PDB file of C-alpha atoms and ligand atoms in Angstrom:
ATOM      1  CA  MET A  49      25.076-182.327 -14.747  1.00 75.00           C
ATOM      2  CA  ARG A  50      28.108-180.730 -13.114  1.00 90.00           C
ATOM      3  CA  PRO A  51      27.862-179.191  -9.661  1.00 96.00           C
ATOM      4  CA  LYS A  52      28.514-175.432  -9.443  1.00 96.00           C
ATOM      5  CA  TYR A  53      31.519-175.767  -7.131  1.00 98.00           C
ATOM      6  CA  LEU A  54      34.565-177.833  -6.345  1.00 98.00           C
ATOM      7  CA  TRP A  55      37.188-177.728  -3.595  1.00 98.00           C
ATOM      8  CA  LEU A  56      40.727-176.714  -4.485  1.00 98.00           C
ATOM      9  CA  ASP A  57      43.524-176.525  -1.929  1.00 97.00           C
ATOM     10  CA  GLY A  58      41.447-175.345   0.968  1.00 97.00           C
ATOM     11  CA  LYS A  59      38.834-173.268  -0.821  1.00 98.00           C
ATOM     12  CA  ILE A  60      35.468-173.925  -2.403  1.00 98.00           C
ATOM     13  CA  VAL A  61      35.679-172.352  -5.847  1.00 98.00           C
ATOM     14  CA  PRO A  62      33.416-172.158  -8.929  1.00 98.00           C
ATOM     15  CA  TRP A  63      33.629-175.252 -11.164  1.00 97.00           C
ATOM     16  CA  LYS A  64      35.571-173.488 -13.931  1.00 97.00           C
ATOM     17  CA  LYS A  65      38.394-172.552 -11.539  1.00 97.00           C
ATOM     18  CA  GLY A  66      39.367-176.217 -11.150  1.00 97.00           C
ATOM     19  CA  THR A  67      42.513-176.026 -13.279  1.00 97.00           C
ATOM     20  CA  ILE A  68      46.176-177.067 -13.199  1.00 97.00           C
ATOM     21  CA  HIS A  69      49.014-175.952 -15.468  1.00 97.00           C
ATOM     22  CA  LEU A  70      49.817-178.160 -18.479  1.00 98.00           C
ATOM     23  CA  ALA A  71      53.548-178.191 -17.682  1.00 97.00           C
ATOM     24  CA  THR A  72      53.222-180.174 -14.445  1.00 96.00           C
ATOM     25  CA  PRO A  73      54.149-183.827 -13.755  1.00 95.00           C
ATOM     26  CA  GLY A  74      50.531-184.561 -12.806  1.00 96.00           C
ATOM     27  CA  VAL A  75      49.415-183.733 -16.330  1.00 97.00           C
ATOM     28  CA  GLN A  76      52.566-184.758 -18.234  1.00 96.00           C
ATOM     29  CA  TYR A  77      53.183-188.136 -16.557  1.00 96.00           C
ATOM     30  CA  GLY A  78      49.972-188.964 -14.687  1.00 96.00           C
ATOM     31  CA  LEU A  79      51.808-188.555 -11.379  1.00 95.00           C
ATOM     32  CA  GLY A  80      49.092-188.231  -8.803  1.00 95.00           C
ATOM     33  CA  GLY A  81      46.638-190.231  -6.790  1.00 95.00           C
ATOM     34  CA  PHE A  82      42.866-190.203  -6.726  1.00 96.00           C
ATOM     35  CA  GLU A  83      39.877-191.836  -5.098  1.00 97.00           C
ATOM     36  CA  GLY A  84      36.315-192.694  -6.033  1.00 98.00           C
ATOM     37  CA  ILE A  85      33.798-192.488  -3.189  1.00 98.00           C
ATOM     38  CA  ARG A  86      29.984-192.513  -3.136  1.00 98.00           C
ATOM     39  CA  PHE A  87      27.498-190.738  -0.924  1.00 98.00           C
ATOM     40  CA  TYR A  88      23.919-191.855  -0.682  1.00 97.00           C
ATOM     41  CA  ARG A  89      20.570-190.405   0.295  1.00 96.00           C
ATOM     42  CA  THR A  90      19.496-191.711   3.711  1.00 97.00           C
ATOM     43  CA  ASP A  91      16.747-190.883   6.226  1.00 96.00           C
ATOM     44  CA  LYS A  92      19.275-188.713   8.070  1.00 97.00           C
ATOM     45  CA  GLY A  93      20.487-186.817   4.997  1.00 97.00           C
ATOM     46  CA  PRO A  94      23.424-187.652   2.728  1.00 98.00           C
ATOM     47  CA  ALA A  95      25.908-190.207   4.096  1.00 98.00           C
ATOM     48  CA  ILE A  96      29.336-191.067   2.699  1.00 98.00           C
ATOM     49  CA  PHE A  97      30.059-194.780   2.355  1.00 98.00           C
ATOM     50  CA  ARG A  98      33.267-196.122   3.964  1.00 98.00           C
ATOM     51  CA  LEU A  99      34.969-192.724   3.898  1.00 98.00           C
ATOM     52  CA  PRO A 100      37.930-193.532   6.244  1.00 98.00           C
ATOM     53  CA  GLU A 101      38.847-196.581   4.147  1.00 98.00           C
ATOM     54  CA  HIS A 102      38.768-194.505   0.953  1.00 98.00           C
ATOM     55  CA  LEU A 103      40.835-191.718   2.507  1.00 97.00           C
ATOM     56  CA  ALA A 104      43.402-194.218   3.775  1.00 95.00           C
ATOM     57  CA  ARG A 105      43.790-195.436   0.202  1.00 95.00           C
ATOM     58  CA  PHE A 106      43.897-191.845  -1.056  1.00 95.00           C
ATOM     59  CA  SER A 107      46.947-191.090   1.065  1.00 91.00           C
ATOM     60  CA  TYR A 108      48.605-194.387   0.092  1.00 87.00           C
ATOM     61  CA  PRO A 109      49.497-193.657  -3.567  1.00 81.00           C
ATOM     62  CA  HIS A 110      51.399-190.549  -2.586  1.00 83.00           C
ATOM     63  CA  TRP A 111      54.124-192.778  -1.228  1.00 81.00           C
ATOM     64  CA  SER A 112      54.323-194.645  -4.470  1.00 81.00           C
ATOM     65  CA  ILE A 113      54.851-191.408  -6.412  1.00 84.00           C
ATOM     66  CA  GLY A 114      57.355-190.062  -3.910  1.00 84.00           C
ATOM     67  CA  THR A 115      55.364-187.499  -1.987  1.00 81.00           C
ATOM     68  CA  LYS A 116      52.827-187.145   0.816  1.00 78.00           C
ATOM     69  CA  THR A 117      49.276-185.906   0.672  1.00 78.00           C
ATOM     70  CA  ALA A 118      49.090-182.250   1.670  1.00 85.00           C
ATOM     71  CA  TYR A 119      46.018-182.680   3.894  1.00 94.00           C
ATOM     72  CA  SER A 120      45.200-184.799   6.901  1.00 94.00           C
ATOM     73  CA  GLU A 121      42.279-187.212   6.931  1.00 95.00           C
ATOM     74  CA  GLU A 122      40.347-184.828   9.253  1.00 96.00           C
ATOM     75  CA  GLU A 123      40.905-181.900   6.905  1.00 97.00           C
ATOM     76  CA  LEU A 124      39.712-183.928   3.933  1.00 97.00           C
ATOM     77  CA  ILE A 125      36.602-185.164   5.794  1.00 98.00           C
ATOM     78  CA  CYS A 126      35.752-181.556   6.689  1.00 98.00           C
ATOM     79  CA  ALA A 127      36.347-180.384   3.122  1.00 98.00           C
ATOM     80  CA  ILE A 128      34.201-183.138   1.594  1.00 98.00           C
ATOM     81  CA  LYS A 129      31.304-182.495   3.984  1.00 98.00           C
ATOM     82  CA  ARG A 130      31.526-178.737   3.414  1.00 98.00           C
ATOM     83  CA  LEU A 131      31.493-179.177  -0.360  1.00 98.00           C
ATOM     84  CA  ILE A 132      28.512-181.541  -0.318  1.00 98.00           C
ATOM     85  CA  ARG A 133      26.584-179.088   1.874  1.00 98.00           C
ATOM     86  CA  LYS A 134      27.495-176.181  -0.399  1.00 97.00           C
ATOM     87  CA  THR A 135      26.259-177.974  -3.542  1.00 97.00           C
ATOM     88  CA  GLY A 136      23.096-179.220  -1.816  1.00 96.00           C
ATOM     89  CA  MET A 137      23.559-182.651  -3.387  1.00 97.00           C
ATOM     90  CA  GLU A 138      21.794-185.580  -1.700  1.00 96.00           C
ATOM     91  CA  GLU A 139      23.750-188.340  -3.409  1.00 96.00           C
ATOM     92  CA  GLY A 140      26.610-188.640  -5.841  1.00 97.00           C
ATOM     93  CA  TYR A 141      30.237-189.481  -6.458  1.00 97.00           C
ATOM     94  CA  ILE A 142      33.255-187.867  -4.786  1.00 98.00           C
ATOM     95  CA  ARG A 143      36.607-187.687  -6.574  1.00 98.00           C
ATOM     96  CA  PRO A 144      39.513-186.425  -4.458  1.00 97.00           C
ATOM     97  CA  VAL A 145      42.608-186.012  -6.596  1.00 96.00           C
ATOM     98  CA  SER A 146      46.171-184.904  -5.800  1.00 95.00           C
ATOM     99  CA  LEU A 147      48.524-184.140  -8.665  1.00 95.00           C
ATOM    100  CA  LEU A 148      52.219-183.268  -8.613  1.00 95.00           C
ATOM    101  CA  ALA A 149      52.081-179.620  -9.515  1.00 94.00           C
ATOM    102  CA  GLU A 150      55.540-178.100  -9.840  1.00 94.00           C
ATOM    103  CA  GLU A 151      55.970-176.523 -13.263  1.00 95.00           C
ATOM    104  CA  THR A 152      58.687-178.646 -14.835  1.00 94.00           C
ATOM    105  CA  LEU A 153      59.024-181.093 -17.692  1.00 94.00           C
ATOM    106  CA  GLY A 154      62.005-182.988 -16.280  1.00 92.00           C
ATOM    107  CA  ILE A 155      61.156-186.359 -14.757  1.00 91.00           C
ATOM    108  CA  GLU A 156      64.450-186.637 -12.848  1.00 89.00           C
ATOM    109  CA  ARG A 157      63.909-183.753 -10.454  1.00 83.00           C
ATOM    110  CA  ILE A 158      60.276-183.432  -9.658  1.00 87.00           C
ATOM    111  CA  GLY A 159      59.515-181.453  -6.508  1.00 86.00           C
ATOM    112  CA  LYS A 160      56.964-182.358  -3.902  1.00 87.00           C
ATOM    113  CA  LEU A 161      54.439-179.611  -4.635  1.00 91.00           C
ATOM    114  CA  VAL A 162      50.974-181.118  -4.837  1.00 93.00           C
ATOM    115  CA  LYS A 163      47.668-179.633  -5.943  1.00 95.00           C
ATOM    116  CA  THR A 164      44.665-181.279  -4.316  1.00 96.00           C
ATOM    117  CA  ALA A 165      41.060-181.033  -5.432  1.00 97.00           C
ATOM    118  CA  ILE A 166      37.752-182.590  -4.478  1.00 98.00           C
ATOM    119  CA  ILE A 167      35.312-182.942  -7.315  1.00 98.00           C
ATOM    120  CA  LEU A 168      31.691-184.062  -6.941  1.00 98.00           C
ATOM    121  CA  TRP A 169      29.688-185.666  -9.711  1.00 97.00           C
ATOM    122  CA  HIS A 170      25.966-186.378  -9.989  1.00 94.00           C
ATOM    123  CA  TRP A 171      25.505-190.147  -9.903  1.00 87.00           C
ATOM    124  CA  GLU A 172      22.090-191.525  -9.177  1.00 75.00           C
ATOM    125  CA  LYS A 173      22.063-194.844 -11.009  1.00 71.00           C
ATOM    126  CA  GLY A 174      20.190-197.486  -9.081  1.00 66.00           C
ATOM    127  CA  LEU A 175      20.515-201.256  -8.980  1.00 66.00           C
ATOM    128  CA  ARG A 176      21.387-202.807 -12.283  1.00 74.00           C
ATOM    129  CA  SER A 177      18.685-205.325 -13.204  1.00 79.00           C
ATOM    130  CA  GLU A 178      20.197-206.416 -16.529  1.00 92.00           C
ATOM    131  CA  ALA A 179      23.407-208.359 -16.991  1.00 97.00           C
ATOM    132  CA  VAL A 180      26.274-206.846 -18.992  1.00 97.00           C
ATOM    133  CA  SER A 181      28.462-208.523 -21.602  1.00 98.00           C
ATOM    134  CA  ALA A 182      32.192-208.781 -20.968  1.00 98.00           C
ATOM    135  CA  LYS A 183      35.265-209.872 -22.878  1.00 98.00           C
ATOM    136  CA  ILE A 184      38.642-210.998 -21.649  1.00 98.00           C
ATOM    137  CA  SER A 185      41.047-208.406 -23.011  1.00 98.00           C
ATOM    138  CA  LYS A 186      44.384-209.137 -24.685  1.00 98.00           C
ATOM    139  CA  VAL A 187      45.733-206.328 -22.480  1.00 98.00           C
ATOM    140  CA  ARG A 188      47.124-207.765 -19.251  1.00 98.00           C
ATOM    141  CA  ARG A 189      46.801-206.071 -15.861  1.00 98.00           C
ATOM    142  CA  ILE A 190      49.963-204.132 -14.927  1.00 98.00           C
ATOM    143  CA  HIS A 191      52.762-206.283 -13.543  1.00 98.00           C
ATOM    144  CA  PRO A 192      53.009-205.843  -9.755  1.00 97.00           C
ATOM    145  CA  ALA A 193      56.791-205.660 -10.006  1.00 97.00           C
ATOM    146  CA  SER A 194      56.512-202.658 -12.340  1.00 96.00           C
ATOM    147  CA  LEU A 195      53.876-200.517 -10.649  1.00 95.00           C
ATOM    148  CA  ASP A 196      52.210-200.654  -7.246  1.00 94.00           C
ATOM    149  CA  VAL A 197      48.860-202.200  -8.158  1.00 95.00           C
ATOM    150  CA  CYS A 198      47.359-201.329  -4.760  1.00 95.00           C
ATOM    151  CA  ALA A 199      47.682-197.600  -5.452  1.00 95.00           C
ATOM    152  CA  LYS A 200      45.125-195.544  -7.336  1.00 96.00           C
ATOM    153  CA  VAL A 201      47.743-193.604  -9.278  1.00 96.00           C
ATOM    154  CA  ASN A 202      46.353-191.576 -12.181  1.00 96.00           C
ATOM    155  CA  GLY A 203      48.840-192.916 -14.747  1.00 97.00           C
ATOM    156  CA  HIS A 204      47.918-196.546 -13.987  1.00 97.00           C
ATOM    157  CA  TYR A 205      44.611-195.990 -15.738  1.00 98.00           C
ATOM    158  CA  VAL A 206      46.303-196.079 -19.130  1.00 98.00           C
ATOM    159  CA  ASN A 207      46.191-199.854 -18.513  1.00 98.00           C
ATOM    160  CA  SER A 208      42.411-199.782 -17.898  1.00 98.00           C
ATOM    161  CA  ARG A 209      41.791-197.546 -20.892  1.00 98.00           C
ATOM    162  CA  LEU A 210      43.774-199.825 -23.229  1.00 98.00           C
ATOM    163  CA  ALA A 211      41.800-202.869 -22.075  1.00 98.00           C
ATOM    164  CA  ILE A 212      38.495-201.045 -22.620  1.00 98.00           C
ATOM    165  CA  LEU A 213      39.551-199.920 -26.116  1.00 98.00           C
ATOM    166  CA  ASP A 214      40.671-203.459 -26.929  1.00 98.00           C
ATOM    167  CA  VAL A 215      37.276-205.042 -26.119  1.00 98.00           C
ATOM    168  CA  GLN A 216      35.303-202.176 -27.651  1.00 97.00           C
ATOM    169  CA  ASN A 217      37.260-202.562 -30.867  1.00 96.00           C
ATOM    170  CA  SER A 218      36.586-206.308 -30.999  1.00 95.00           C
ATOM    171  CA  GLY A 219      32.792-206.097 -30.737  1.00 93.00           C
ATOM    172  CA  SER A 220      29.978-204.574 -28.750  1.00 91.00           C
ATOM    173  CA  TYR A 221      31.078-205.577 -25.249  1.00 97.00           C
ATOM    174  CA  ASP A 222      30.181-203.559 -22.180  1.00 97.00           C
ATOM    175  CA  LYS A 223      33.130-204.460 -19.994  1.00 98.00           C
ATOM    176  CA  ALA A 224      36.772-205.566 -20.211  1.00 98.00           C
ATOM    177  CA  ILE A 225      38.189-208.304 -17.976  1.00 98.00           C
ATOM    178  CA  LEU A 226      41.972-208.269 -17.516  1.00 98.00           C
ATOM    179  CA  LEU A 227      44.154-211.267 -16.767  1.00 98.00           C
ATOM    180  CA  ASP A 228      47.239-210.824 -14.609  1.00 98.00           C
ATOM    181  CA  HIS A 229      50.810-211.297 -15.887  1.00 98.00           C
ATOM    182  CA  LYS A 230      50.569-215.044 -15.211  1.00 98.00           C
ATOM    183  CA  GLY A 231      47.307-215.463 -17.118  1.00 98.00           C
ATOM    184  CA  TYR A 232      44.941-215.724 -14.147  1.00 98.00           C
ATOM    185  CA  VAL A 233      41.802-213.603 -13.908  1.00 98.00           C
ATOM    186  CA  ALA A 234      42.635-210.262 -12.249  1.00 98.00           C
ATOM    187  CA  GLU A 235      39.806-207.748 -12.444  1.00 98.00           C
ATOM    188  CA  ALA A 236      37.875-205.449 -14.757  1.00 98.00           C
ATOM    189  CA  ALA A 237      39.082-202.008 -15.875  1.00 98.00           C
ATOM    190  CA  ALA A 238      37.693-200.284 -12.770  1.00 98.00           C
ATOM    191  CA  GLU A 239      35.965-203.084 -10.879  1.00 98.00           C
ATOM    192  CA  ASN A 240      36.902-206.259  -9.037  1.00 98.00           C
ATOM    193  CA  ILE A 241      35.375-209.567 -10.043  1.00 99.00           C
ATOM    194  CA  PHE A 242      33.581-212.419  -8.279  1.00 98.00           C
ATOM    195  CA  MET A 243      32.238-215.717  -9.531  1.00 98.00           C
ATOM    196  CA  VAL A 244      29.757-217.993  -7.775  1.00 98.00           C
ATOM    197  CA  LYS A 245      30.175-221.755  -8.093  1.00 98.00           C
ATOM    198  CA  ASN A 246      27.997-224.227  -6.187  1.00 98.00           C
ATOM    199  CA  GLY A 247      27.014-221.505  -3.729  1.00 97.00           C
ATOM    200  CA  ILE A 248      30.641-220.449  -3.014  1.00 98.00           C
ATOM    201  CA  LEU A 249      31.816-216.924  -3.846  1.00 98.00           C
ATOM    202  CA  ILE A 250      35.267-216.926  -5.401  1.00 98.00           C
ATOM    203  CA  THR A 251      37.394-213.854  -6.095  1.00 98.00           C
ATOM    204  CA  PRO A 252      41.027-213.443  -7.214  1.00 98.00           C
ATOM    205  CA  SER A 253      43.424-213.140  -4.294  1.00 98.00           C
ATOM    206  CA  CYS A 254      45.397-209.908  -3.850  1.00 97.00           C
ATOM    207  CA  GLY A 255      48.725-209.476  -5.591  1.00 97.00           C
ATOM    208  CA  ALA A 256      47.860-208.202  -9.051  1.00 97.00           C
ATOM    209  CA  ILE A 257      44.558-206.457  -8.282  1.00 98.00           C
ATOM    210  CA  LEU A 258      43.449-203.235  -6.671  1.00 97.00           C
ATOM    211  CA  PRO A 259      42.044-204.507  -3.360  1.00 97.00           C
ATOM    212  CA  GLY A 260      38.672-202.810  -3.704  1.00 98.00           C
ATOM    213  CA  ILE A 261      36.595-201.498  -0.844  1.00 98.00           C
ATOM    214  CA  THR A 262      33.410-202.834  -2.472  1.00 98.00           C
ATOM    215  CA  ARG A 263      35.111-206.244  -2.758  1.00 98.00           C
ATOM    216  CA  ASP A 264      35.824-206.073   0.962  1.00 98.00           C
ATOM    217  CA  THR A 265      32.229-204.993   1.710  1.00 98.00           C
ATOM    218  CA  ILE A 266      30.870-207.897  -0.325  1.00 98.00           C
ATOM    219  CA  MET A 267      33.083-210.440   1.449  1.00 98.00           C
ATOM    220  CA  ILE A 268      31.869-209.163   4.824  1.00 98.00           C
ATOM    221  CA  LEU A 269      28.195-209.142   3.768  1.00 98.00           C
ATOM    222  CA  ALA A 270      28.494-212.615   2.236  1.00 98.00           C
ATOM    223  CA  ARG A 271      30.069-214.061   5.405  1.00 98.00           C
ATOM    224  CA  ASP A 272      27.459-212.366   7.610  1.00 98.00           C
ATOM    225  CA  TYR A 273      24.412-213.303   5.534  1.00 97.00           C
ATOM    226  CA  LEU A 274      25.286-216.313   3.394  1.00 97.00           C
ATOM    227  CA  GLY A 275      27.599-218.265   5.714  1.00 97.00           C
ATOM    228  CA  ARG A 276      31.012-217.985   7.355  1.00 95.00           C
ATOM    229  CA  ASP A 277      32.767-220.253   4.836  1.00 97.00           C
ATOM    230  CA  VAL A 278      31.106-218.952   1.719  1.00 98.00           C
ATOM    231  CA  VAL A 279      34.011-216.825   0.384  1.00 98.00           C
ATOM    232  CA  ARG A 280      37.278-218.021  -1.148  1.00 98.00           C
ATOM    233  CA  GLU A 281      40.138-215.840  -2.375  1.00 98.00           C
ATOM    234  CA  LYS A 282      42.203-217.793  -4.879  1.00 98.00           C
ATOM    235  CA  LYS A 283      43.706-217.866  -8.344  1.00 98.00           C
ATOM    236  CA  ILE A 284      41.020-218.227 -11.034  1.00 98.00           C
ATOM    237  CA  THR A 285      41.757-219.432 -14.569  1.00 98.00           C
ATOM    238  CA  PRO A 286      39.758-218.005 -17.492  1.00 98.00           C
ATOM    239  CA  ASP A 287      38.149-221.455 -17.995  1.00 98.00           C
ATOM    240  CA  GLU A 288      36.990-221.584 -14.382  1.00 98.00           C
ATOM    241  CA  LEU A 289      35.472-218.134 -14.766  1.00 98.00           C
ATOM    242  CA  LEU A 290      33.557-219.152 -17.882  1.00 98.00           C
ATOM    243  CA  ASN A 291      32.167-222.130 -15.940  1.00 98.00           C
ATOM    244  CA  GLY A 292      30.867-220.005 -13.090  1.00 98.00           C
ATOM    245  CA  ASP A 293      27.185-220.266 -12.164  1.00 98.00           C
ATOM    246  CA  GLU A 294      27.208-216.480 -11.738  1.00 98.00           C
ATOM    247  CA  VAL A 295      29.774-213.742 -12.335  1.00 98.00           C
ATOM    248  CA  PHE A 296      29.593-210.144 -11.181  1.00 98.00           C
ATOM    249  CA  LEU A 297      31.830-207.079 -11.107  1.00 98.00           C
ATOM    250  CA  CYS A 298      31.969-204.690  -8.181  1.00 98.00           C
ATOM    251  CA  GLY A 299      33.281-201.231  -7.460  1.00 98.00           C
ATOM    252  CA  THR A 300      32.292-197.956  -5.877  1.00 98.00           C
ATOM    253  CA  ALA A 301      30.877-196.539  -9.118  1.00 96.00           C
ATOM    254  CA  ALA A 302      29.413-199.753 -10.575  1.00 95.00           C
ATOM    255  CA  GLU A 303      28.288-201.168  -7.202  1.00 96.00           C
ATOM    256  CA  ILE A 304      27.415-204.786  -8.094  1.00 97.00           C
ATOM    257  CA  LEU A 305      27.146-205.443 -11.791  1.00 97.00           C
ATOM    258  CA  PRO A 306      25.902-208.848 -13.013  1.00 97.00           C
ATOM    259  CA  VAL A 307      27.775-210.318 -15.994  1.00 98.00           C
ATOM    260  CA  GLY A 308      25.585-212.315 -18.410  1.00 98.00           C
ATOM    261  CA  SER A 309      28.220-213.410 -20.888  1.00 98.00           C
ATOM    262  CA  ILE A 310      31.991-213.481 -21.303  1.00 98.00           C
ATOM    263  CA  ASP A 311      33.597-213.778 -24.744  1.00 98.00           C
ATOM    264  CA  GLY A 312      30.087-214.531 -26.071  1.00 97.00           C
ATOM    265  CA  ILE A 313      29.679-217.519 -23.714  1.00 98.00           C
ATOM    266  CA  VAL A 314      26.561-217.274 -21.574  1.00 98.00           C
ATOM    267  CA  ILE A 315      27.143-217.409 -17.801  1.00 98.00           C
ATOM    268  CA  GLY A 316      24.430-219.388 -15.983  1.00 97.00           C
ATOM    269  CA  ASP A 317      21.193-218.476 -17.756  1.00 96.00           C
ATOM    270  CA  GLY A 318      22.587-215.109 -18.823  1.00 97.00           C
ATOM    271  CA  LYS A 319      20.519-213.232 -16.254  1.00 97.00           C
ATOM    272  CA  PRO A 320      21.533-211.793 -12.877  1.00 97.00           C
ATOM    273  CA  GLY A 321      21.840-214.807 -10.565  1.00 97.00           C
ATOM    274  CA  LYS A 322      20.214-215.403  -7.178  1.00 97.00           C
ATOM    275  CA  THR A 323      23.348-214.698  -5.104  1.00 98.00           C
ATOM    276  CA  THR A 324      24.202-211.604  -7.158  1.00 98.00           C
ATOM    277  CA  ARG A 325      20.689-210.195  -6.655  1.00 97.00           C
ATOM    278  CA  ARG A 326      20.755-210.922  -2.930  1.00 98.00           C
ATOM    279  CA  LEU A 327      24.098-209.117  -2.559  1.00 98.00           C
ATOM    280  CA  GLN A 328      22.892-206.199  -4.702  1.00 97.00           C
ATOM    281  CA  ALA A 329      19.858-205.700  -2.456  1.00 97.00           C
ATOM    282  CA  LEU A 330      21.953-205.984   0.714  1.00 98.00           C
ATOM    283  CA  TYR A 331      24.588-203.568  -0.583  1.00 98.00           C
ATOM    284  CA  SER A 332      21.952-201.037  -1.550  1.00 97.00           C
ATOM    285  CA  ASP A 333      20.331-201.211   1.913  1.00 98.00           C
ATOM    286  CA  VAL A 334      23.657-200.998   3.743  1.00 98.00           C
ATOM    287  CA  ALA A 335      24.840-197.977   1.722  1.00 98.00           C
ATOM    288  CA  ARG A 336      21.541-196.186   2.401  1.00 97.00           C
ATOM    289  CA  GLY A 337      21.740-196.765   6.154  1.00 97.00           C
ATOM    290  CA  LYS A 338      18.889-199.270   6.307  1.00 97.00           C
ATOM    291  CA  ILE A 339      20.844-201.957   8.193  1.00 97.00           C
ATOM    292  CA  LYS A 340      21.995-200.806  11.653  1.00 96.00           C
ATOM    293  CA  LEU A 341      24.702-203.461  11.916  1.00 96.00           C
ATOM    294  CA  TYR A 342      26.815-201.546   9.384  1.00 98.00           C
ATOM    295  CA  ALA A 343      26.103-198.007  10.613  1.00 96.00           C
ATOM    296  CA  ARG A 344      29.873-197.718  11.228  1.00 97.00           C
ATOM    297  CA  TRP A 345      30.402-197.549   7.461  1.00 98.00           C
ATOM    298  CA  LEU A 346      28.457-194.308   7.070  1.00 98.00           C
ATOM    299  CA  THR A 347      29.721-190.773   7.646  1.00 98.00           C
ATOM    300  CA  TYR A 348      26.769-188.394   7.801  1.00 98.00           C
ATOM    301  CA  VAL A 349      27.219-185.033   6.141  1.00 98.00           C
ATOM    302  CA  ARG A 350      24.886-182.927   8.289  1.00 90.00           C
TER     303      ARG A 350
HETATM  304  N1  PMP B  36      39.879-202.184  -9.583  1.00 53.30           N
HETATM  305  C1  PMP B  36      40.220-201.023 -10.166  1.00 53.30           C
HETATM  306  C2  PMP B  36      41.335-201.023 -11.157  1.00 53.30           C
HETATM  307  C3  PMP B  36      39.535-199.845  -9.844  1.00 53.30           C
HETATM  308  O1  PMP B  36      39.866-198.688 -10.417  1.00 53.30           O
HETATM  309  C4  PMP B  36      38.475-199.893  -8.905  1.00 53.30           C
HETATM  310  C5  PMP B  36      37.715-198.645  -8.564  1.00 53.30           C
HETATM  311  N2  PMP B  36      38.304-197.963  -7.502  1.00 53.30           N
HETATM  312  C6  PMP B  36      38.167-201.127  -8.318  1.00 53.30           C
HETATM  313  C7  PMP B  36      38.886-202.265  -8.674  1.00 53.30           C
HETATM  314  C8  PMP B  36      37.107-201.238  -7.270  1.00 53.30           C
HETATM  315  O2  PMP B  36      37.529-200.601  -6.100  1.00 53.30           O
HETATM  316  P1  PMP B  36      36.509-199.985  -5.060  1.00 53.30           P
HETATM  317  O3  PMP B  36      35.525-201.035  -4.728  1.00 53.30           O
HETATM  318  O4  PMP B  36      37.335-199.598  -3.912  1.00 53.30           O
HETATM  319  O5  PMP B  36      35.852-198.821  -5.739  1.00 53.30           O
END
């Protein structure tokens, strides 16, 4: 269900007013940046999870497309809170998006005019108790020398979409895993990836991946709860991944998603593993304000 309102360049407007002209570089070439943020129901009303980190990333892609975000972090925080209050939503997904908006078809001389919107979406899925199936896609993750992989630029998601189509066309797989340009495991289409081997959590190092905020949260939680030396960031080959005791994906939307099989090969016993379940429960409690130690990660709306 769609909320009744969205925020567009300073104003809360009815949902159907959230439009941009077709002849703009945002639409024509995917030139824009976006974010995906969650807010959760807590005892003290809705709270946004790791908002400053998401907004820092939101302003980052604007450099990579040659312009700056039109709003400061404070203005965006205010706008997001105001919109959540106006819709009355208690939990959901927040999608800020900034698109280059000058009406022109030429790619050589694109101005700096930006249209910024904040869109909310109802999203109440809870912890995932079943494992998903994944396939390693033929489509490689974008080369870091071609595009800035750390930026959430709209056009980059052609890469994700192609990987998803590739695995969906080769069977009934839930998720696509992309290798980087050198053939090491990179990430999923919109999630980072972890494997667990002999109690150690291993995740691809940065370079060809989007350094996810959920990935960062998981590394902190794992070090705090499972042991200081429990996390390794390193290159992972596809074979290593298939030999993991557990594999899971993670991202703002998916949270922590257990993977039961990859390319038809069962991971562990095919069910969500012990470490994955422990991290899922911790993540859920932290996001809902149940663990005081991480209260700094929550921005309350009221
Ligand atoms: N990789 C890609 C390509 C993504 O789009 C996302 C979703 N933002 C992630 C990883 C996970 O990032 P985060 O945990 O910050 O949502």
